[in-house]
Amino acid sequence: MLRGALKRCVSGIHFEKGEFVLPVKKDDSFAAVQKQLERIVNMLNLEPAVYQILKEPRRVVVVSFQVEMDDGSVKTFTGYRSQHNNVLGPYKGGIRFHPDVYFEEVKALSVWMTMKCAVVGSPFGGGKGGVTVDPRKLSKRELEKLSRAYIRAIANNIGSEKDIPAPDVYTNAQIMAWMADEYSKVKGYNDLGVVTGKPLSMGGSVGRNEATASGVMITIREAAATLGIKLPEAKVAVQGYGNAGSILATLIAAHGSSIVAVADSSGAAYNPAGMDPKELLLYKKETGSVVGFPGSQKLTTDEFFAVDCDIMVPAALENQINAERAATIKAKIVAEAANGPTTPEGDAVLTERGILMIPDILCNAGGVTVSYFEWVQNNYSYYWTAEEVAERLENTMVCSFKEVYDLYTDQCKCQTEPLSMRDGAYMLAVTRLAEAMRIRGWLGHS
Ligand code: NAD
């Protein structure tokens, strides 16, 4: 009876050997981040309880909900919200609409959010959500219904003091507006701070739309200065031409760098003479892809990662740079605009080859930083200028880059195994989280 009810309630769950089993796809991002946390806790000689607490999210909500489609049929969708750790503040993290969204992925993404907020000192914990859906196949009306239904389903688990969603892959400011509106209707009062990345007319912050790319740009600038790379002479490749990737391409081109390759879900476009990022965006808007951009040559994903460039920016999805691709990368800097774009094996190859990798939990933290600013402005109902936002973002990113880089270079001198900047970022984050958990009495008395 219960079995049947739950099956109807949460699609994808099945019953096996006396237990309910959640749908798990073959992707080891979550296992990999657990391993990384254990390694860092051991290296720093922290209490074992630190790893015990950080190795699993505190709560993962799985919901199913129905949407009436334009043709009158009713479809059931599965949604998730993972709340990893809230020792530093309310859970915070994006919502992804993608056909590949699943339980373990959302869990891994929520751990990365905990680490990211700790690295840049945003007073938030880590959360992440998603719905398994291809939003490109929905009409606008269906997309709005789906966004509202998902928020109703998780309404009791979120709130501006509890858990604050934001945009991620295939979600945007309009979707955030529908979500904040629906949540406010459920609660019976306006709670604009429940979601960040909203449009300006609904309590959004100036600078939020371009914040992720602006933060990536600042970390690339700092890394390039460290390595003595001149941005006006640099060749750049960007995988993913959405919010993060396309804005980053425009920002770095404004520094004089040349965009030699870009990729999206349909393939890659390459032109060693460089491509205009704004023209690329117009072309993608018209045709649906960057592939076939005038003057460019089409590349496979493997060929894309092997192009001759100085800076490689993965800005799409997880697990794009594996060991084989890492071995062919010609760039001196890999800037992780995406979350989790490098596999642990890819990481090891980049480290061994001496390529400076700016890790996701630092590189793309501009998004959550300006989300934090948006939340502060919503709480105060007092809004900042573009200059104030840009100055605060600049300070946060420059200071965080320096803290991570200095810790990484210091630790390289005292640890026996080879380290990457990712290790430095995790060390900084885990130290801060452990300190907060210790003082709150979460770590016991051993
Ligand atoms: P988006 O939906 O705006 O763009 C995603 C882009 O990736 C699209 O161009 C799409 O075509 C491309 N893509 C999808 N599948 C691909 C594939 N298999 N190969 C190549 N390209 C593919 O999403 P976004 O907000 O720009 O997010 C991109 C990455 O940045 C994600 O990893 C996300 O978690 C991360 N991120 C985003 C933000 C933010 O504020 N938007 C903040 C931090 C991190």
CSV table of C-alpha atoms and ligand atoms in Angstrom, one decimal:
chain,number,residue,atom,x,y,z
A,1,MET,CA,0.0,0.0,0.0
A,2,LEU,CA,2.7,2.5,1.1
A,3,ARG,CA,4.9,1.2,-1.7
A,4,GLY,CA,2.3,2.0,-4.3
A,5,ALA,CA,1.5,5.4,-2.7
A,6,LEU,CA,5.2,6.4,-2.7
A,7,LYS,CA,5.7,5.2,-6.2
A,8,ARG,CA,2.8,7.4,-7.3
A,9,CYS,CA,4.1,10.2,-5.2
A,10,VAL,CA,7.8,10.3,-6.3
A,11,SER,CA,8.5,9.2,-9.8
A,12,GLY,CA,11.8,7.4,-10.3
A,13,ILE,CA,11.8,5.8,-6.8
A,14,HIS,CA,11.7,2.0,-6.8
A,15,PHE,CA,11.5,-0.7,-4.2
A,16,GLU,CA,14.4,-3.1,-4.0
A,17,LYS,CA,15.5,-5.7,-1.4
A,18,GLY,CA,13.1,-4.2,1.2
A,19,GLU,CA,14.3,-0.6,0.7
A,20,PHE,CA,13.2,2.4,-1.3
A,21,VAL,CA,15.9,3.2,-3.8
A,22,LEU,CA,16.3,6.7,-5.3
A,23,PRO,CA,17.2,7.0,-9.0
A,24,VAL,CA,21.0,7.2,-9.2
A,25,LYS,CA,22.8,7.7,-12.5
A,26,LYS,CA,26.4,6.8,-13.1
A,27,ASP,CA,28.2,9.9,-12.1
A,28,ASP,CA,30.6,10.0,-9.2
A,29,SER,CA,30.7,13.7,-8.5
A,30,PHE,CA,29.2,13.2,-5.0
A,31,ALA,CA,31.6,10.3,-4.1
A,32,ALA,CA,34.5,12.4,-5.5
A,33,VAL,CA,33.6,15.5,-3.3
A,34,GLN,CA,33.3,13.2,-0.3
A,35,LYS,CA,36.8,11.8,-0.9
A,36,GLN,CA,38.2,15.3,-1.4
A,37,LEU,CA,36.6,16.4,2.0
A,38,GLU,CA,38.1,13.4,3.8
A,39,ARG,CA,41.5,14.1,2.3
A,40,ILE,CA,41.4,17.8,3.3
A,41,VAL,CA,40.2,17.0,6.9
A,42,ASN,CA,43.1,14.6,7.3
A,43,MET,CA,45.7,16.9,5.8
A,44,LEU,CA,44.6,19.7,8.2
A,45,ASN,CA,44.5,17.3,11.1
A,46,LEU,CA,41.0,18.3,12.1
A,47,GLU,CA,38.6,16.4,14.3
A,48,PRO,CA,37.0,13.3,12.5
A,49,ALA,CA,33.6,14.8,13.3
A,50,VAL,CA,34.2,17.5,10.7
A,51,TYR,CA,34.2,15.0,8.0
A,52,GLN,CA,31.3,13.1,9.6
A,53,ILE,CA,29.2,16.2,9.4
A,54,LEU,CA,30.3,17.4,6.0
A,55,LYS,CA,30.1,14.1,4.1
A,56,GLU,CA,26.3,14.1,3.7
A,57,PRO,CA,23.7,16.8,3.3
A,58,ARG,CA,21.6,17.5,6.4
A,59,ARG,CA,18.4,17.1,4.3
A,60,VAL,CA,17.5,16.2,0.7
A,61,VAL,CA,13.9,16.9,-0.3
A,62,VAL,CA,12.5,14.9,-3.2
A,63,VAL,CA,9.1,16.0,-4.5
A,64,SER,CA,6.9,15.1,-7.4
A,65,PHE,CA,4.3,17.5,-8.8
A,66,GLN,CA,1.9,17.7,-11.7
A,67,VAL,CA,1.7,20.3,-14.5
A,68,GLU,CA,-1.2,20.6,-16.9
A,69,MET,CA,0.4,20.9,-20.4
A,70,ASP,CA,-0.9,23.1,-23.2
A,71,ASP,CA,-2.5,20.1,-24.9
A,72,GLY,CA,-4.6,19.4,-21.8
A,73,SER,CA,-2.6,16.4,-20.6
A,74,VAL,CA,-1.2,16.2,-17.1
A,75,LYS,CA,2.5,15.4,-16.6
A,76,THR,CA,4.4,14.4,-13.4
A,77,PHE,CA,7.8,15.9,-12.7
A,78,THR,CA,10.5,15.1,-10.1
A,79,GLY,CA,12.2,17.9,-8.2
A,80,TYR,CA,15.0,18.0,-5.6
A,81,ARG,CA,16.3,20.4,-3.0
A,82,SER,CA,19.5,19.4,-1.2
A,83,GLN,CA,20.5,21.3,2.0
A,84,HIS,CA,24.0,20.4,2.8
A,85,ASN,CA,25.3,22.5,5.7
A,86,ASN,CA,24.0,25.7,7.4
A,87,VAL,CA,26.6,26.4,10.1
A,88,LEU,CA,27.5,29.7,8.5
A,89,GLY,CA,23.9,30.8,7.6
A,90,PRO,CA,20.8,29.9,5.6
A,91,TYR,CA,21.2,27.3,2.8
A,92,LYS,CA,21.9,29.0,-0.5
A,93,GLY,CA,22.2,27.8,-4.1
A,94,GLY,CA,20.8,27.6,-7.5
A,95,ILE,CA,17.9,25.7,-9.1
A,96,ARG,CA,18.7,23.8,-12.3
A,97,PHE,CA,16.1,22.7,-15.0
A,98,HIS,CA,17.8,20.0,-17.0
A,99,PRO,CA,17.0,16.5,-18.3
A,100,ASP,CA,20.0,15.1,-16.5
A,101,VAL,CA,19.2,16.5,-13.0
A,102,TYR,CA,19.2,13.7,-10.4
A,103,PHE,CA,19.6,13.0,-6.8
A,104,GLU,CA,23.4,12.5,-6.5
A,105,GLU,CA,24.1,15.5,-8.7
A,106,VAL,CA,22.0,17.9,-6.6
A,107,LYS,CA,23.8,16.6,-3.5
A,108,ALA,CA,27.2,17.2,-4.9
A,109,LEU,CA,26.2,20.7,-6.1
A,110,SER,CA,25.0,21.5,-2.6
A,111,VAL,CA,28.3,20.5,-1.1
A,112,TRP,CA,30.1,22.8,-3.5
A,113,MET,CA,27.8,25.7,-2.5
A,114,THR,CA,28.8,25.2,1.2
A,115,MET,CA,32.4,25.3,0.2
A,116,LYS,CA,32.0,28.3,-2.1
A,117,CYS,CA,30.1,30.5,0.5
A,118,ALA,CA,32.8,29.7,3.0
A,119,VAL,CA,35.6,30.6,0.6
A,120,VAL,CA,34.2,34.0,-0.1
A,121,GLY,CA,32.9,34.7,3.3
A,122,SER,CA,29.2,34.9,2.4
A,123,PRO,CA,27.1,34.1,5.5
A,124,PHE,CA,25.3,31.2,3.9
A,125,GLY,CA,25.3,27.5,3.9
A,126,GLY,CA,25.1,25.3,0.8
A,127,GLY,CA,22.0,24.2,-1.0
A,128,LYS,CA,21.0,23.2,-4.5
A,129,GLY,CA,17.8,22.3,-6.3
A,130,GLY,CA,16.6,21.1,-9.6
A,131,VAL,CA,13.9,19.6,-11.7
A,132,THR,CA,14.5,16.8,-14.2
A,133,VAL,CA,13.1,18.5,-17.3
A,134,ASP,CA,14.2,19.8,-20.6
A,135,PRO,CA,12.8,23.4,-20.4
A,136,ARG,CA,13.6,24.0,-24.1
A,137,LYS,CA,10.7,21.7,-24.9
A,138,LEU,CA,8.1,23.6,-22.8
A,139,SER,CA,6.1,26.6,-23.8
A,140,LYS,CA,6.4,29.8,-21.7
A,141,ARG,CA,3.1,29.0,-20.0
A,142,GLU,CA,4.2,25.5,-19.2
A,143,LEU,CA,7.5,26.7,-17.9
A,144,GLU,CA,5.7,29.2,-15.6
A,145,LYS,CA,3.4,26.5,-14.3
A,146,LEU,CA,6.3,24.1,-13.7
A,147,SER,CA,8.3,26.8,-11.8
A,148,ARG,CA,5.4,27.7,-9.6
A,149,ALA,CA,4.4,24.0,-8.9
A,150,TYR,CA,8.0,23.2,-7.9
A,151,ILE,CA,8.1,26.1,-5.5
A,152,ARG,CA,4.8,25.1,-3.9
A,153,ALA,CA,6.1,21.6,-3.4
A,154,ILE,CA,9.2,22.8,-1.5
A,155,ALA,CA,7.6,26.0,0.0
A,156,ASN,CA,7.9,24.6,3.6
A,157,ASN,CA,11.6,23.9,3.2
A,158,ILE,CA,12.7,27.3,1.9
A,159,GLY,CA,12.5,31.0,3.1
A,160,SER,CA,14.7,34.0,3.3
A,161,GLU,CA,16.1,32.9,6.7
A,162,LYS,CA,16.1,29.2,5.8
A,163,ASP,CA,17.1,28.4,2.3
A,164,ILE,CA,17.4,30.8,-0.6
A,165,PRO,CA,17.4,29.5,-4.2
A,166,ALA,CA,18.9,31.3,-7.3
A,167,PRO,CA,19.3,30.8,-11.0
A,168,ASP,CA,21.5,28.0,-12.4
A,169,VAL,CA,21.5,26.0,-15.7
A,170,TYR,CA,18.4,26.8,-17.9
A,171,THR,CA,16.8,29.0,-15.2
A,172,ASN,CA,16.8,32.8,-15.3
A,173,ALA,CA,15.5,36.0,-13.7
A,174,GLN,CA,12.0,35.5,-15.1
A,175,ILE,CA,11.8,32.1,-13.5
A,176,MET,CA,13.1,33.5,-10.2
A,177,ALA,CA,10.3,36.2,-10.4
A,178,TRP,CA,7.6,33.5,-10.8
A,179,MET,CA,9.1,31.5,-7.9
A,180,ALA,CA,9.3,34.5,-5.5
A,181,ASP,CA,5.8,35.5,-6.5
A,182,GLU,CA,4.5,31.9,-5.9
A,183,TYR,CA,6.2,31.6,-2.5
A,184,SER,CA,4.8,35.0,-1.4
A,185,LYS,CA,1.3,33.8,-2.4
A,186,VAL,CA,1.7,30.6,-0.4
A,187,LYS,CA,2.9,32.5,2.7
A,188,GLY,CA,0.4,35.4,2.3
A,189,TYR,CA,3.0,38.1,2.4
A,190,ASN,CA,5.8,39.4,0.2
A,191,ASP,CA,9.1,37.7,1.0
A,192,LEU,CA,11.3,38.9,-1.9
A,193,GLY,CA,14.5,37.7,-0.1
A,194,VAL,CA,13.4,34.0,-0.6
A,195,VAL,CA,15.0,33.9,-4.0
A,196,THR,CA,17.9,35.9,-5.5
A,197,GLY,CA,18.7,36.6,-9.2
A,198,LYS,CA,15.3,38.3,-9.5
A,199,PRO,CA,14.6,41.0,-12.1
A,200,LEU,CA,15.4,44.6,-11.0
A,201,SER,CA,11.7,45.5,-11.0
A,202,MET,CA,11.1,42.8,-8.4
A,203,GLY,CA,13.9,43.5,-5.8
A,204,GLY,CA,16.8,42.2,-7.9
A,205,SER,CA,20.3,43.7,-7.5
A,206,VAL,CA,22.0,45.7,-10.2
A,207,GLY,CA,24.9,43.6,-11.4
A,208,ARG,CA,23.5,40.2,-10.5
A,209,ASN,CA,22.9,39.0,-14.1
A,210,GLU,CA,26.6,39.5,-14.9
A,211,ALA,CA,27.9,38.7,-11.4
A,212,THR,CA,29.1,35.2,-12.1
A,213,ALA,CA,31.0,36.2,-15.2
A,214,SER,CA,32.4,39.4,-13.5
A,215,GLY,CA,33.8,37.2,-10.7
A,216,VAL,CA,35.3,34.8,-13.2
A,217,MET,CA,36.9,37.7,-15.0
A,218,ILE,CA,38.4,39.1,-11.8
A,219,THR,CA,39.9,35.7,-10.9
A,220,ILE,CA,41.3,35.2,-14.4
A,221,ARG,CA,42.8,38.7,-14.3
A,222,GLU,CA,44.5,37.9,-10.9
A,223,ALA,CA,45.7,34.5,-12.1
A,224,ALA,CA,47.1,36.0,-15.4
A,225,ALA,CA,48.9,38.7,-13.4
A,226,THR,CA,50.4,36.0,-11.2
A,227,LEU,CA,51.7,34.1,-14.2
A,228,GLY,CA,52.7,37.1,-16.2
A,229,ILE,CA,50.2,36.5,-19.0
A,230,LYS,CA,49.1,39.7,-20.8
A,231,LEU,CA,45.3,39.6,-21.3
A,232,PRO,CA,45.5,41.7,-24.6
A,233,GLU,CA,47.6,39.0,-26.1
A,234,ALA,CA,45.7,36.0,-24.7
A,235,LYS,CA,43.7,33.5,-26.7
A,236,VAL,CA,40.6,32.2,-24.9
A,237,ALA,CA,38.3,29.2,-25.3
A,238,VAL,CA,34.8,29.1,-23.6
A,239,GLN,CA,32.7,26.0,-23.2
A,240,GLY,CA,29.0,26.9,-22.6
A,241,TYR,CA,27.5,30.0,-24.1
A,242,GLY,CA,24.8,30.9,-21.6
A,243,ASN,CA,24.7,33.3,-18.7
A,244,ALA,CA,28.2,32.6,-17.4
A,245,GLY,CA,30.0,31.8,-20.6
A,246,SER,CA,28.7,34.5,-23.0
A,247,ILE,CA,29.1,37.3,-20.5
A,248,LEU,CA,32.6,36.2,-19.6
A,249,ALA,CA,33.5,36.1,-23.3
A,250,THR,CA,32.3,39.7,-23.7
A,251,LEU,CA,34.2,40.9,-20.6
A,252,ILE,CA,37.5,39.2,-21.5
A,253,ALA,CA,37.3,40.4,-25.1
A,254,ALA,CA,36.9,44.0,-23.6
A,255,HIS,CA,40.4,43.3,-22.0
A,256,GLY,CA,41.7,42.7,-25.5
A,257,SER,CA,41.8,38.9,-25.4
A,258,SER,CA,40.8,36.9,-28.5
A,259,ILE,CA,37.9,34.4,-28.3
A,260,VAL,CA,39.2,31.6,-30.5
A,261,ALA,CA,36.7,28.8,-29.6
A,262,VAL,CA,33.3,28.6,-28.0
A,263,ALA,CA,31.1,25.5,-27.5
A,264,ASP,CA,27.5,24.8,-26.5
A,265,SER,CA,25.3,21.7,-26.3
A,266,SER,CA,25.3,21.4,-30.1
A,267,GLY,CA,29.1,21.5,-30.6
A,268,ALA,CA,31.9,24.0,-30.9
A,269,ALA,CA,32.9,26.8,-33.2
A,270,TYR,CA,36.6,27.6,-33.8
A,271,ASN,CA,38.4,30.5,-35.5
A,272,PRO,CA,42.1,31.1,-34.6
A,273,ALA,CA,41.7,34.7,-35.8
A,274,GLY,CA,39.1,35.3,-33.1
A,275,MET,CA,35.4,35.8,-33.0
A,276,ASP,CA,33.2,38.7,-31.8
A,277,PRO,CA,31.4,37.6,-28.6
A,278,LYS,CA,28.4,39.8,-29.1
A,279,GLU,CA,28.0,38.6,-32.7
A,280,LEU,CA,28.3,35.1,-31.4
A,281,LEU,CA,25.5,35.7,-29.0
A,282,LEU,CA,23.2,37.2,-31.7
A,283,TYR,CA,24.0,34.2,-33.9
A,284,LYS,CA,23.1,31.8,-31.1
A,285,LYS,CA,19.9,33.7,-30.4
A,286,GLU,CA,18.9,33.5,-34.1
A,287,THR,CA,20.0,29.9,-34.8
A,288,GLY,CA,19.9,28.2,-31.3
A,289,SER,CA,23.6,27.4,-31.3
A,290,VAL,CA,27.1,28.9,-31.8
A,291,VAL,CA,27.9,26.1,-34.3
A,292,GLY,CA,28.2,27.4,-37.9
A,293,PHE,CA,29.1,30.9,-36.8
A,294,PRO,CA,30.4,32.7,-40.0
A,295,GLY,CA,34.1,32.2,-40.5
A,296,SER,CA,34.4,29.4,-38.0
A,297,GLN,CA,35.1,25.7,-38.2
A,298,LYS,CA,33.0,23.1,-36.4
A,299,LEU,CA,34.9,21.1,-33.7
A,300,THR,CA,34.0,18.0,-31.6
A,301,THR,CA,34.1,18.5,-27.8
A,302,ASP,CA,37.5,16.6,-27.7
A,303,GLU,CA,38.9,18.9,-30.4
A,304,PHE,CA,37.6,21.9,-28.5
A,305,PHE,CA,39.5,21.1,-25.4
A,306,ALA,CA,42.7,20.7,-27.4
A,307,VAL,CA,42.6,24.1,-29.2
A,308,ASP,CA,45.6,26.4,-29.0
A,309,CYS,CA,44.7,28.9,-26.3
A,310,ASP,CA,46.1,30.5,-23.1
A,311,ILE,CA,42.9,30.4,-21.0
A,312,MET,CA,40.3,27.7,-21.1
A,313,VAL,CA,37.0,28.5,-19.4
A,314,PRO,CA,34.6,25.5,-18.9
A,315,ALA,CA,31.2,27.3,-18.3
A,316,ALA,CA,28.7,24.5,-19.0
A,317,LEU,CA,28.3,21.3,-17.0
A,318,GLU,CA,30.1,18.8,-14.7
A,319,ASN,CA,32.7,16.3,-15.7
A,320,GLN,CA,33.8,17.9,-18.9
A,321,ILE,CA,37.6,17.8,-18.3
A,322,ASN,CA,38.6,14.1,-17.8
A,323,ALA,CA,42.1,12.8,-17.8
A,324,GLU,CA,42.3,12.4,-21.6
A,325,ARG,CA,41.1,15.9,-22.2
A,326,ALA,CA,43.3,17.4,-19.4
A,327,ALA,CA,46.3,15.8,-21.2
A,328,THR,CA,45.5,17.7,-24.4
A,329,ILE,CA,44.7,21.1,-22.9
A,330,LYS,CA,47.2,23.8,-24.1
A,331,ALA,CA,46.0,26.6,-21.9
A,332,LYS,CA,48.1,27.9,-18.9
A,333,ILE,CA,45.0,28.7,-16.9
A,334,VAL,CA,41.8,26.7,-16.6
A,335,ALA,CA,39.1,28.9,-15.0
A,336,GLU,CA,36.2,26.9,-13.8
A,337,ALA,CA,33.1,29.1,-14.4
A,338,ALA,CA,31.0,25.9,-14.3
A,339,ASN,CA,30.5,23.8,-11.1
A,340,GLY,CA,32.5,20.6,-11.1
A,341,PRO,CA,33.7,20.7,-14.7
A,342,THR,CA,36.9,18.7,-13.9
A,343,THR,CA,36.9,15.1,-12.8
A,344,PRO,CA,39.3,14.0,-10.1
A,345,GLU,CA,41.4,12.2,-12.7
A,346,GLY,CA,41.4,15.4,-14.9
A,347,ASP,CA,42.4,17.4,-11.8
A,348,ALA,CA,45.4,15.1,-11.2
A,349,VAL,CA,46.6,15.6,-14.8
A,350,LEU,CA,46.2,19.4,-14.7
A,351,THR,CA,48.2,19.5,-11.4
A,352,GLU,CA,50.9,17.3,-12.7
A,353,ARG,CA,51.2,19.4,-15.9
A,354,GLY,CA,51.5,22.6,-13.8
A,355,ILE,CA,48.4,24.2,-15.3
A,356,LEU,CA,47.0,26.8,-12.9
A,357,MET,CA,43.4,25.8,-12.3
A,358,ILE,CA,41.1,28.4,-10.6
A,359,PRO,CA,38.6,26.1,-8.8
A,360,ASP,CA,34.9,26.5,-9.2
A,361,ILE,CA,34.3,27.3,-5.6
A,362,LEU,CA,36.4,30.4,-6.0
A,363,CYS,CA,36.2,31.1,-9.7
A,364,ASN,CA,32.4,31.3,-10.1
A,365,ALA,CA,31.7,32.7,-6.6
A,366,GLY,CA,30.8,36.1,-8.0
A,367,GLY,CA,27.2,34.8,-8.5
A,368,VAL,CA,26.6,33.9,-4.9
A,369,THR,CA,28.4,37.0,-3.7
A,370,VAL,CA,26.1,39.4,-5.5
A,371,SER,CA,23.2,37.1,-4.5
A,372,TYR,CA,24.3,37.8,-0.9
A,373,PHE,CA,24.2,41.6,-1.8
A,374,GLU,CA,20.7,41.2,-3.2
A,375,TRP,CA,19.5,39.4,-0.1
A,376,VAL,CA,21.0,42.2,2.1
A,377,GLN,CA,19.3,44.8,0.0
A,378,ASN,CA,15.9,42.9,0.2
A,379,ASN,CA,16.3,42.7,4.0
A,380,TYR,CA,17.0,46.4,4.2
A,381,SER,CA,14.6,47.5,1.4
A,382,TYR,CA,17.4,49.8,0.5
A,383,TYR,CA,19.1,49.5,-2.9
A,384,TRP,CA,22.7,50.0,-3.9
A,385,THR,CA,24.2,51.6,-7.1
A,386,ALA,CA,26.0,49.6,-9.8
A,387,GLU,CA,29.3,51.2,-8.6
A,388,GLU,CA,28.7,50.0,-5.0
A,389,VAL,CA,27.9,46.5,-6.1
A,390,ALA,CA,30.9,46.3,-8.5
A,391,GLU,CA,33.3,47.7,-5.8
A,392,ARG,CA,32.2,45.2,-3.2
A,393,LEU,CA,32.4,42.3,-5.6
A,394,GLU,CA,35.9,43.4,-6.7
A,395,ASN,CA,37.0,43.5,-3.1
A,396,THR,CA,35.5,40.1,-2.3
A,397,MET,CA,37.0,38.3,-5.3
A,398,VAL,CA,40.4,39.9,-5.1
A,399,CYS,CA,40.7,39.2,-1.4
A,400,SER,CA,39.4,35.6,-1.8
A,401,PHE,CA,41.8,34.8,-4.7
A,402,LYS,CA,44.7,36.1,-2.7
A,403,GLU,CA,43.7,34.0,0.4
A,404,VAL,CA,43.3,30.9,-1.6
A,405,TYR,CA,46.5,31.4,-3.6
A,406,ASP,CA,48.6,32.2,-0.6
A,407,LEU,CA,47.3,29.2,1.3
A,408,TYR,CA,47.9,26.9,-1.7
A,409,THR,CA,51.5,28.1,-2.1
A,410,ASP,CA,52.2,27.9,1.7
A,411,GLN,CA,50.7,24.4,1.8
A,412,CYS,CA,52.8,23.3,-1.2
A,413,LYS,CA,55.8,23.8,1.0
A,414,CYS,CA,54.7,21.6,3.8
A,415,GLN,CA,52.6,18.8,2.3
A,416,THR,CA,54.2,15.8,0.7
A,417,GLU,CA,51.7,15.2,-2.0
A,418,PRO,CA,51.2,17.5,-5.0
A,419,LEU,CA,48.5,20.2,-4.4
A,420,SER,CA,46.3,22.2,-6.6
A,421,MET,CA,44.5,25.6,-6.1
A,422,ARG,CA,41.4,23.5,-5.5
A,423,ASP,CA,43.1,22.0,-2.4
A,424,GLY,CA,43.9,25.5,-1.2
A,425,ALA,CA,40.3,26.6,-1.6
A,426,TYR,CA,39.0,23.5,0.2
A,427,MET,CA,41.5,24.0,3.0
A,428,LEU,CA,40.3,27.6,3.5
A,429,ALA,CA,36.6,26.6,3.4
A,430,VAL,CA,36.9,23.6,5.7
A,431,THR,CA,39.0,25.5,8.2
A,432,ARG,CA,36.2,28.2,8.4
A,433,LEU,CA,33.4,25.6,8.6
A,434,ALA,CA,35.2,23.6,11.3
A,435,GLU,CA,35.9,26.7,13.4
A,436,ALA,CA,32.2,27.6,13.3
A,437,MET,CA,31.0,24.0,14.0
A,438,ARG,CA,33.5,23.8,16.9
A,439,ILE,CA,32.4,27.0,18.6
A,440,ARG,CA,28.8,25.9,18.2
A,441,GLY,CA,29.5,22.6,19.9
A,442,TRP,CA,28.8,20.4,16.9
A,443,LEU,CA,32.1,18.5,17.0
A,444,GLY,CA,31.8,16.9,20.5
A,445,HIS,CA,34.5,17.0,23.1
A,446,SER,CA,37.2,14.7,21.9
B,1,NAD,P1,22.9,28.6,-18.8
B,1,NAD,O1,21.8,27.8,-18.9
B,1,NAD,O2,22.8,30.1,-19.0
B,1,NAD,O3,24.0,28.2,-20.0
B,1,NAD,C1,24.4,26.9,-20.1
B,1,NAD,C2,25.2,26.7,-21.4
B,1,NAD,O4,25.8,25.4,-21.4
B,1,NAD,C3,24.4,26.8,-22.6
B,1,NAD,O5,25.1,27.6,-23.6
B,1,NAD,C4,24.3,25.4,-23.1
B,1,NAD,O6,24.1,25.3,-24.5
B,1,NAD,C5,25.6,24.8,-22.7
B,1,NAD,N1,25.7,23.4,-22.6
B,1,NAD,C6,24.7,22.6,-22.0
B,1,NAD,N2,25.1,21.3,-22.1
B,1,NAD,C7,26.3,21.3,-22.8
B,1,NAD,C8,27.2,20.3,-23.2
B,1,NAD,N3,27.0,19.0,-23.0
B,1,NAD,N4,28.4,20.7,-23.8
B,1,NAD,C9,28.6,22.0,-24.0
B,1,NAD,N5,27.8,23.0,-23.6
B,1,NAD,C10,26.7,22.7,-23.0
B,1,NAD,O7,23.7,28.3,-17.5
B,1,NAD,P2,24.7,29.2,-16.6
B,1,NAD,O8,24.0,29.9,-15.6
B,1,NAD,O9,25.6,29.9,-17.6
B,1,NAD,O10,25.5,28.0,-15.9
B,1,NAD,C11,26.7,27.4,-16.5
B,1,NAD,C12,27.6,26.8,-15.4
B,1,NAD,O11,27.9,27.8,-14.5
B,1,NAD,C13,26.9,25.7,-14.6
B,1,NAD,O12,27.8,24.8,-14.2
B,1,NAD,C14,26.4,26.5,-13.4
B,1,NAD,O13,26.2,25.7,-12.2
B,1,NAD,C15,27.6,27.5,-13.2
B,1,NAD,N6,27.2,28.6,-12.4
B,1,NAD,C16,26.2,29.5,-12.8
B,1,NAD,C17,26.0,30.6,-12.0
B,1,NAD,C18,24.9,31.6,-12.3
B,1,NAD,O14,24.8,32.6,-11.6
B,1,NAD,N7,24.2,31.5,-13.5
B,1,NAD,C19,26.7,30.8,-10.8
B,1,NAD,C20,27.7,29.9,-10.4
B,1,NAD,C21,28.0,28.8,-11.3
